[in-house]
Amino acid sequence: MLDDFFIRALVAGVGLALTAGPLGCFVVWRRMAYFGDTMAHSALLGVALSLLMDFNLLLSVFIVAATVSILLLLLQKRGTLSTDALLGILSHATLAIGLVMVSFMTWVRIDLVGFLFGDILAVSRADVDLVWGGGILVTFAIVWMWRPLIASTVNPELAEAEGMQPEKTRLVFMLLMALVIAIAMKIVGILLITSLLIIPAATARRFSTSPEIMAVLASVIGALAVVGGLFGSLKFDTPSGPSIVVAALGLFILSLLTKPRTSGVAASEGGRACPCNN
């Protein structure tokens, strides 16, 4: 029989994977992997501010990640630097500031390794409720905004011409990313969050002929990676968070050995091109 803590880890991990799957698809389609890293790195600054001000950890991480997202949008509109340069500055600056702040707080004992790589085996029932509650909220928002998200991903100019407000859609997407990162931090850690978003989506991309199929497959593959990683961690006594990422990587490598099902560019809703193969 499996212990209660392992069951909680499985339930929380699967819940996170189901949420991260569709969101990760948009990260892949929009080529925003570096943006995901930037938001994940900003989480440590949120942790430092939470400890400094004795503030709720989840809310603090979300506020910092959301602030970084809005700051990126504002800086992009100025056009003084490329998006890659801005992301590099924000990513390393927030991570470094967070580390420096933590080093000054000598009165606080903090497990940096736990924050950086997560500790899914330490999740409580409250954490499980938070993962599933937040996951349902994020999934509902993605379903509600599915058409505008797809349209602004494939052709932002056309989406704007049709009154879908791609800039607003992008901001909402960034806020959803901030929420998922805040929820996922304790499970897979700051440095591994982006991996759980990108690798299952990249694996699902090889077998998808529509955005909807890819979103569902990404969730399933992510869930399989969580289960495989946790049981591998139990068997080989390896860190749980990295083991989940290694399991996801293993599934991706296996997908490279098979023939993809995609054929050309499939059609999406409203006759638009599917972003699956772009």
mmCIF file of C-alpha atoms in Angstrom:
data_model
loop_
_atom_site.group_PDB
_atom_site.id
_atom_site.type_symbol
_atom_site.label_atom_id
_atom_site.label_comp_id
_atom_site.label_asym_id
_atom_site.label_seq_id
_atom_site.Cartn_x
_atom_site.Cartn_y
_atom_site.Cartn_z
ATOM 1 C CA MET A 1 0.000 0.000 0.000
ATOM 2 C CA LEU A 2 1.134 3.511 -0.788
ATOM 3 C CA ASP A 3 1.445 6.028 2.043
ATOM 4 C CA ASP A 4 -0.943 8.978 2.291
ATOM 5 C CA PHE A 5 1.778 11.496 1.419
ATOM 6 C CA PHE A 6 2.475 9.633 -1.842
ATOM 7 C CA ILE A 7 -1.215 9.548 -2.753
ATOM 8 C CA ARG A 8 -1.453 13.312 -2.118
ATOM 9 C CA ALA A 9 1.606 13.843 -4.305
ATOM 10 C CA LEU A 10 0.034 11.828 -7.124
ATOM 11 C CA VAL A 11 -3.277 13.664 -6.908
ATOM 12 C CA ALA A 12 -1.619 17.093 -6.756
ATOM 13 C CA GLY A 13 0.823 16.294 -9.564
ATOM 14 C CA VAL A 14 -1.851 14.958 -11.886
ATOM 15 C CA GLY A 15 -4.035 17.993 -11.166
ATOM 16 C CA LEU A 16 -1.156 20.307 -12.055
ATOM 17 C CA ALA A 17 -0.376 18.364 -15.246
ATOM 18 C CA LEU A 18 -3.990 18.528 -16.422
ATOM 19 C CA THR A 19 -3.912 22.308 -15.979
ATOM 20 C CA ALA A 20 -0.464 22.878 -17.435
ATOM 21 C CA GLY A 21 -1.161 20.874 -20.600
ATOM 22 C CA PRO A 22 -3.448 23.321 -22.469
ATOM 23 C CA LEU A 23 -1.546 26.326 -21.133
ATOM 24 C CA GLY A 24 1.738 24.811 -22.269
ATOM 25 C CA CYS A 25 0.326 24.371 -25.767
ATOM 26 C CA PHE A 26 -0.084 28.127 -26.092
ATOM 27 C CA VAL A 27 3.438 28.613 -24.744
ATOM 28 C CA VAL A 28 4.723 26.348 -27.528
ATOM 29 C CA TRP A 29 2.506 27.844 -30.234
ATOM 30 C CA ARG A 30 3.440 31.405 -29.301
ATOM 31 C CA ARG A 31 7.151 30.533 -28.887
ATOM 32 C CA MET A 32 7.088 31.911 -25.346
ATOM 33 C CA ALA A 33 9.301 29.377 -23.576
ATOM 34 C CA TYR A 34 11.722 32.088 -22.471
ATOM 35 C CA PHE A 35 8.782 34.083 -21.135
ATOM 36 C CA GLY A 36 7.806 31.079 -19.019
ATOM 37 C CA ASP A 37 11.339 30.949 -17.611
ATOM 38 C CA THR A 38 11.191 34.655 -16.816
ATOM 39 C CA MET A 39 7.966 34.305 -14.864
ATOM 40 C CA ALA A 40 9.240 31.225 -13.071
ATOM 41 C CA HIS A 41 12.439 33.010 -12.034
ATOM 42 C CA SER A 42 10.411 35.950 -10.740
ATOM 43 C CA ALA A 43 8.741 33.540 -8.309
ATOM 44 C CA LEU A 44 11.818 33.633 -6.060
ATOM 45 C CA LEU A 45 11.427 37.397 -5.716
ATOM 46 C CA GLY A 46 7.830 36.726 -4.690
ATOM 47 C CA VAL A 47 9.066 34.265 -2.070
ATOM 48 C CA ALA A 48 11.531 36.838 -0.697
ATOM 49 C CA LEU A 49 8.879 39.565 -0.479
ATOM 50 C CA SER A 50 6.492 37.133 1.201
ATOM 51 C CA LEU A 51 9.053 36.357 3.904
ATOM 52 C CA LEU A 52 10.062 39.986 4.308
ATOM 53 C CA MET A 53 6.505 41.300 4.736
ATOM 54 C CA ASP A 54 5.010 38.179 6.337
ATOM 55 C CA PHE A 55 2.596 37.949 3.421
ATOM 56 C CA ASN A 56 0.758 34.973 1.882
ATOM 57 C CA LEU A 57 3.290 33.073 -0.258
ATOM 58 C CA LEU A 58 0.964 32.122 -3.121
ATOM 59 C CA LEU A 59 -0.481 35.614 -3.426
ATOM 60 C CA SER A 60 2.965 37.214 -3.263
ATOM 61 C CA VAL A 61 4.349 35.003 -6.052
ATOM 62 C CA PHE A 62 1.277 35.659 -8.201
ATOM 63 C CA ILE A 63 1.509 39.436 -7.721
ATOM 64 C CA VAL A 64 5.213 39.517 -8.630
ATOM 65 C CA ALA A 65 4.737 37.294 -11.701
ATOM 66 C CA ALA A 66 1.743 39.364 -12.827
ATOM 67 C CA THR A 67 3.716 42.582 -12.312
ATOM 68 C CA VAL A 68 6.577 41.227 -14.429
ATOM 69 C CA SER A 69 4.080 40.342 -17.174
ATOM 70 C CA ILE A 70 2.583 43.835 -17.212
ATOM 71 C CA LEU A 71 6.038 45.417 -17.090
ATOM 72 C CA LEU A 72 7.085 43.342 -20.107
ATOM 73 C CA LEU A 73 4.047 44.517 -22.093
ATOM 74 C CA LEU A 74 4.777 48.148 -21.246
ATOM 75 C CA LEU A 75 8.461 47.855 -22.184
ATOM 76 C CA GLN A 76 7.594 46.097 -25.444
ATOM 77 C CA LYS A 77 5.360 49.002 -26.454
ATOM 78 C CA ARG A 78 8.293 51.395 -26.038
ATOM 79 C CA GLY A 79 10.252 49.340 -28.576
ATOM 80 C CA THR A 80 13.675 50.287 -27.228
ATOM 81 C CA LEU A 81 14.855 46.674 -26.864
ATOM 82 C CA SER A 82 13.942 43.344 -28.422
ATOM 83 C CA THR A 83 11.619 41.001 -26.539
ATOM 84 C CA ASP A 84 14.455 38.498 -25.980
ATOM 85 C CA ALA A 85 16.625 41.195 -24.407
ATOM 86 C CA LEU A 86 13.800 42.379 -22.168
ATOM 87 C CA LEU A 87 13.040 38.828 -21.052
ATOM 88 C CA GLY A 88 16.706 38.216 -20.295
ATOM 89 C CA ILE A 89 16.916 41.358 -18.177
ATOM 90 C CA LEU A 90 13.699 40.662 -16.262
ATOM 91 C CA SER A 91 14.454 36.957 -15.783
ATOM 92 C CA HIS A 92 17.939 37.293 -14.336
ATOM 93 C CA ALA A 93 17.201 40.526 -12.486
ATOM 94 C CA THR A 94 14.223 39.126 -10.567
ATOM 95 C CA LEU A 95 16.062 35.892 -9.756
ATOM 96 C CA ALA A 96 19.162 37.756 -8.569
ATOM 97 C CA ILE A 97 17.200 40.299 -6.517
ATOM 98 C CA GLY A 98 15.276 37.476 -4.868
ATOM 99 C CA LEU A 99 18.469 35.619 -3.957
ATOM 100 C CA VAL A 100 20.108 38.780 -2.580
ATOM 101 C CA MET A 101 17.025 39.627 -0.499
ATOM 102 C CA VAL A 102 16.926 36.112 0.939
ATOM 103 C CA SER A 103 20.634 36.289 1.839
ATOM 104 C CA PHE A 104 20.016 39.468 3.862
ATOM 105 C CA MET A 105 17.191 37.879 5.869
ATOM 106 C CA THR A 106 19.422 36.066 8.328
ATOM 107 C CA TRP A 107 16.552 35.736 10.814
ATOM 108 C CA VAL A 108 14.658 33.449 8.423
ATOM 109 C CA ARG A 109 15.546 29.839 7.702
ATOM 110 C CA ILE A 110 14.636 29.079 4.108
ATOM 111 C CA ASP A 111 15.008 25.893 2.078
ATOM 112 C CA LEU A 112 16.192 27.304 -1.243
ATOM 113 C CA VAL A 113 16.548 23.828 -2.755
ATOM 114 C CA GLY A 114 12.895 23.152 -1.976
ATOM 115 C CA PHE A 115 11.790 26.345 -3.714
ATOM 116 C CA LEU A 116 14.099 25.819 -6.687
ATOM 117 C CA PHE A 117 13.299 22.146 -7.302
ATOM 118 C CA GLY A 118 10.051 21.630 -5.410
ATOM 119 C CA ASP A 119 8.979 18.979 -2.933
ATOM 120 C CA ILE A 120 5.809 17.349 -4.171
ATOM 121 C CA LEU A 121 6.014 14.672 -1.472
ATOM 122 C CA ALA A 122 5.436 17.379 1.153
ATOM 123 C CA VAL A 123 2.108 18.648 -0.216
ATOM 124 C CA SER A 124 -0.776 18.814 2.246
ATOM 125 C CA ARG A 125 -4.497 18.357 1.712
ATOM 126 C CA ALA A 126 -4.812 22.136 1.524
ATOM 127 C CA ASP A 127 -2.194 22.152 -1.255
ATOM 128 C CA VAL A 128 -4.141 19.488 -3.149
ATOM 129 C CA ASP A 129 -7.335 21.545 -2.837
ATOM 130 C CA LEU A 130 -5.451 24.609 -4.036
ATOM 131 C CA VAL A 131 -4.006 22.812 -7.063
ATOM 132 C CA TRP A 132 -7.364 21.427 -8.154
ATOM 133 C CA GLY A 133 -9.298 24.597 -7.330
ATOM 134 C CA GLY A 134 -6.827 26.805 -9.162
ATOM 135 C CA GLY A 135 -6.608 24.278 -11.985
ATOM 136 C CA ILE A 136 -10.366 24.290 -12.512
ATOM 137 C CA LEU A 137 -10.346 28.087 -12.560
ATOM 138 C CA VAL A 138 -7.515 28.234 -15.129
ATOM 139 C CA THR A 139 -9.079 25.512 -17.297
ATOM 140 C CA PHE A 140 -12.453 27.281 -17.271
ATOM 141 C CA ALA A 141 -10.750 30.530 -18.323
ATOM 142 C CA ILE A 142 -8.918 28.774 -21.189
ATOM 143 C CA VAL A 143 -12.126 27.140 -22.440
ATOM 144 C CA TRP A 144 -13.990 30.451 -22.183
ATOM 145 C CA MET A 145 -11.277 32.304 -24.131
ATOM 146 C CA TRP A 146 -10.368 29.462 -26.503
ATOM 147 C CA ARG A 147 -11.340 31.150 -29.780
ATOM 148 C CA PRO A 148 -9.680 34.511 -29.015
ATOM 149 C CA LEU A 149 -6.557 32.699 -27.786
ATOM 150 C CA ILE A 150 -6.328 30.589 -30.951
ATOM 151 C CA ALA A 151 -7.089 33.547 -33.229
ATOM 152 C CA SER A 152 -4.508 35.842 -31.615
ATOM 153 C CA THR A 153 -1.954 33.029 -31.743
ATOM 154 C CA VAL A 154 -2.417 32.294 -35.446
ATOM 155 C CA ASN A 155 -2.924 35.859 -36.718
ATOM 156 C CA PRO A 156 -3.032 38.764 -34.243
ATOM 157 C CA GLU A 157 -3.845 41.297 -36.984
ATOM 158 C CA LEU A 158 -6.848 39.301 -38.182
ATOM 159 C CA ALA A 159 -7.996 38.760 -34.601
ATOM 160 C CA GLU A 160 -7.850 42.496 -33.973
ATOM 161 C CA ALA A 161 -9.776 43.185 -37.189
ATOM 162 C CA GLU A 162 -12.497 40.845 -35.938
ATOM 163 C CA GLY A 163 -12.689 42.711 -32.625
ATOM 164 C CA MET A 164 -11.096 40.000 -30.466
ATOM 165 C CA GLN A 165 -8.625 42.359 -28.726
ATOM 166 C CA PRO A 166 -5.431 40.246 -28.965
ATOM 167 C CA GLU A 167 -3.529 42.495 -26.524
ATOM 168 C CA LYS A 168 -6.165 41.939 -23.845
ATOM 169 C CA THR A 169 -6.163 38.228 -24.611
ATOM 170 C CA ARG A 170 -2.384 38.125 -24.239
ATOM 171 C CA LEU A 171 -2.557 39.882 -20.869
ATOM 172 C CA VAL A 172 -5.146 37.399 -19.592
ATOM 173 C CA PHE A 173 -2.965 34.531 -20.831
ATOM 174 C CA MET A 174 0.020 35.961 -18.950
ATOM 175 C CA LEU A 175 -2.026 36.272 -15.762
ATOM 176 C CA LEU A 176 -3.114 32.640 -16.104
ATOM 177 C CA MET A 177 0.557 31.705 -16.465
ATOM 178 C CA ALA A 178 1.351 33.666 -13.306
ATOM 179 C CA LEU A 179 -1.360 31.795 -11.396
ATOM 180 C CA VAL A 180 -0.178 28.369 -12.556
ATOM 181 C CA ILE A 181 3.435 29.192 -11.689
ATOM 182 C CA ALA A 182 2.394 30.310 -8.209
ATOM 183 C CA ILE A 183 0.487 27.056 -7.712
ATOM 184 C CA ALA A 184 3.187 24.836 -9.242
ATOM 185 C CA MET A 185 6.145 26.300 -7.352
ATOM 186 C CA LYS A 186 5.819 24.012 -4.337
ATOM 187 C CA ILE A 187 5.290 20.912 -6.479
ATOM 188 C CA VAL A 188 8.026 21.035 -9.139
ATOM 189 C CA GLY A 189 9.966 24.125 -8.071
ATOM 190 C CA ILE A 190 10.909 27.416 -9.685
ATOM 191 C CA LEU A 191 13.531 25.985 -12.051
ATOM 192 C CA LEU A 192 11.377 23.110 -13.348
ATOM 193 C CA ILE A 193 7.968 24.744 -13.847
ATOM 194 C CA THR A 194 8.623 25.679 -17.467
ATOM 195 C CA SER A 195 9.694 22.117 -18.251
ATOM 196 C CA LEU A 196 6.333 20.754 -17.160
ATOM 197 C CA LEU A 197 4.622 23.345 -19.347
ATOM 198 C CA ILE A 198 6.703 22.821 -22.479
ATOM 199 C CA ILE A 199 7.796 19.164 -22.695
ATOM 200 C CA PRO A 200 4.332 17.509 -22.608
ATOM 201 C CA ALA A 201 3.015 20.072 -25.104
ATOM 202 C CA ALA A 202 5.998 19.521 -27.419
ATOM 203 C CA THR A 203 5.409 15.753 -27.214
ATOM 204 C CA ALA A 204 1.692 16.094 -27.943
ATOM 205 C CA ARG A 205 2.421 18.321 -30.936
ATOM 206 C CA ARG A 206 3.796 15.382 -32.911
ATOM 207 C CA PHE A 207 0.512 13.474 -32.718
ATOM 208 C CA SER A 208 -2.060 16.273 -32.998
ATOM 209 C CA THR A 209 -4.139 17.363 -35.951
ATOM 210 C CA SER A 210 -6.045 20.111 -34.137
ATOM 211 C CA PRO A 211 -5.449 22.476 -31.210
ATOM 212 C CA GLU A 212 -8.065 20.710 -29.102
ATOM 213 C CA ILE A 213 -6.462 17.294 -29.557
ATOM 214 C CA MET A 214 -3.052 18.708 -28.723
ATOM 215 C CA ALA A 215 -4.361 20.344 -25.525
ATOM 216 C CA VAL A 216 -5.939 17.077 -24.350
ATOM 217 C CA LEU A 217 -2.877 15.001 -25.270
ATOM 218 C CA ALA A 218 -0.560 17.436 -23.485
ATOM 219 C CA SER A 219 -2.599 17.021 -20.294
ATOM 220 C CA VAL A 220 -2.557 13.225 -20.579
ATOM 221 C CA ILE A 221 1.189 13.104 -21.309
ATOM 222 C CA GLY A 222 1.875 15.447 -18.396
ATOM 223 C CA ALA A 223 -0.175 13.230 -16.077
ATOM 224 C CA LEU A 224 1.727 10.140 -17.262
ATOM 225 C CA ALA A 225 5.016 11.947 -16.608
ATOM 226 C CA VAL A 226 3.908 12.790 -13.058
ATOM 227 C CA VAL A 227 2.908 9.199 -12.306
ATOM 228 C CA GLY A 228 6.032 7.747 -13.928
ATOM 229 C CA GLY A 229 8.312 10.294 -12.276
ATOM 230 C CA LEU A 230 6.884 9.753 -8.806
ATOM 231 C CA PHE A 231 7.078 5.972 -9.005
ATOM 232 C CA GLY A 232 10.602 6.274 -10.416
ATOM 233 C CA SER A 233 11.496 8.575 -7.537
ATOM 234 C CA LEU A 234 10.087 6.027 -5.077
ATOM 235 C CA LYS A 235 11.981 3.139 -6.663
ATOM 236 C CA PHE A 236 15.361 4.804 -7.212
ATOM 237 C CA ASP A 237 15.263 7.294 -4.300
ATOM 238 C CA THR A 238 15.713 10.324 -6.575
ATOM 239 C CA PRO A 239 14.349 13.895 -6.144
ATOM 240 C CA SER A 240 10.656 13.916 -7.021
ATOM 241 C CA GLY A 241 10.453 17.172 -9.036
ATOM 242 C CA PRO A 242 13.411 16.450 -11.333
ATOM 243 C CA SER A 243 12.221 12.839 -11.692
ATOM 244 C CA ILE A 244 8.910 14.081 -13.113
ATOM 245 C CA VAL A 245 10.745 16.235 -15.647
ATOM 246 C CA VAL A 246 13.011 13.320 -16.599
ATOM 247 C CA ALA A 247 9.934 11.141 -17.121
ATOM 248 C CA ALA A 248 8.424 13.834 -19.361
ATOM 249 C CA LEU A 249 11.694 13.996 -21.289
ATOM 250 C CA GLY A 250 11.638 10.216 -21.690
ATOM 251 C CA LEU A 251 8.151 10.377 -23.214
ATOM 252 C CA PHE A 252 9.325 13.111 -25.577
ATOM 253 C CA ILE A 253 12.302 11.014 -26.707
ATOM 254 C CA LEU A 254 9.996 8.043 -27.283
ATOM 255 C CA SER A 255 7.757 10.265 -29.401
ATOM 256 C CA LEU A 256 10.726 11.073 -31.637
ATOM 257 C CA LEU A 257 11.058 7.351 -32.433
ATOM 258 C CA THR A 258 7.522 7.149 -33.789
ATOM 259 C CA LYS A 259 5.996 8.590 -36.926
ATOM 260 C CA PRO A 260 3.965 11.750 -36.226
ATOM 261 C CA ARG A 261 0.266 11.651 -37.108
ATOM 262 C CA THR A 262 0.158 15.245 -38.310
ATOM 263 C CA SER A 263 -0.049 15.839 -42.033
ATOM 264 C CA GLY A 264 0.429 19.384 -43.190
ATOM 265 C CA VAL A 265 -1.426 22.196 -41.528
ATOM 266 C CA ALA A 266 -4.780 21.129 -40.165
ATOM 267 C CA ALA A 267 -7.769 23.414 -40.057
ATOM 268 C CA SER A 268 -9.012 24.950 -36.851
ATOM 269 C CA GLU A 269 -12.186 26.730 -35.851
ATOM 270 C CA GLY A 270 -13.544 29.259 -38.287
ATOM 271 C CA GLY A 271 -11.288 28.002 -41.095
ATOM 272 C CA ARG A 272 -8.130 29.401 -39.544
ATOM 273 C CA ALA A 273 -4.845 27.550 -39.765
ATOM 274 C CA CYS A 274 -4.043 25.321 -36.825
ATOM 275 C CA PRO A 275 -0.943 26.435 -34.896
ATOM 276 C CA CYS A 276 -0.004 22.812 -34.125
ATOM 277 C CA ASN A 277 2.547 22.540 -36.897
ATOM 278 C CA ASN A 278 3.725 26.134 -37.185
#
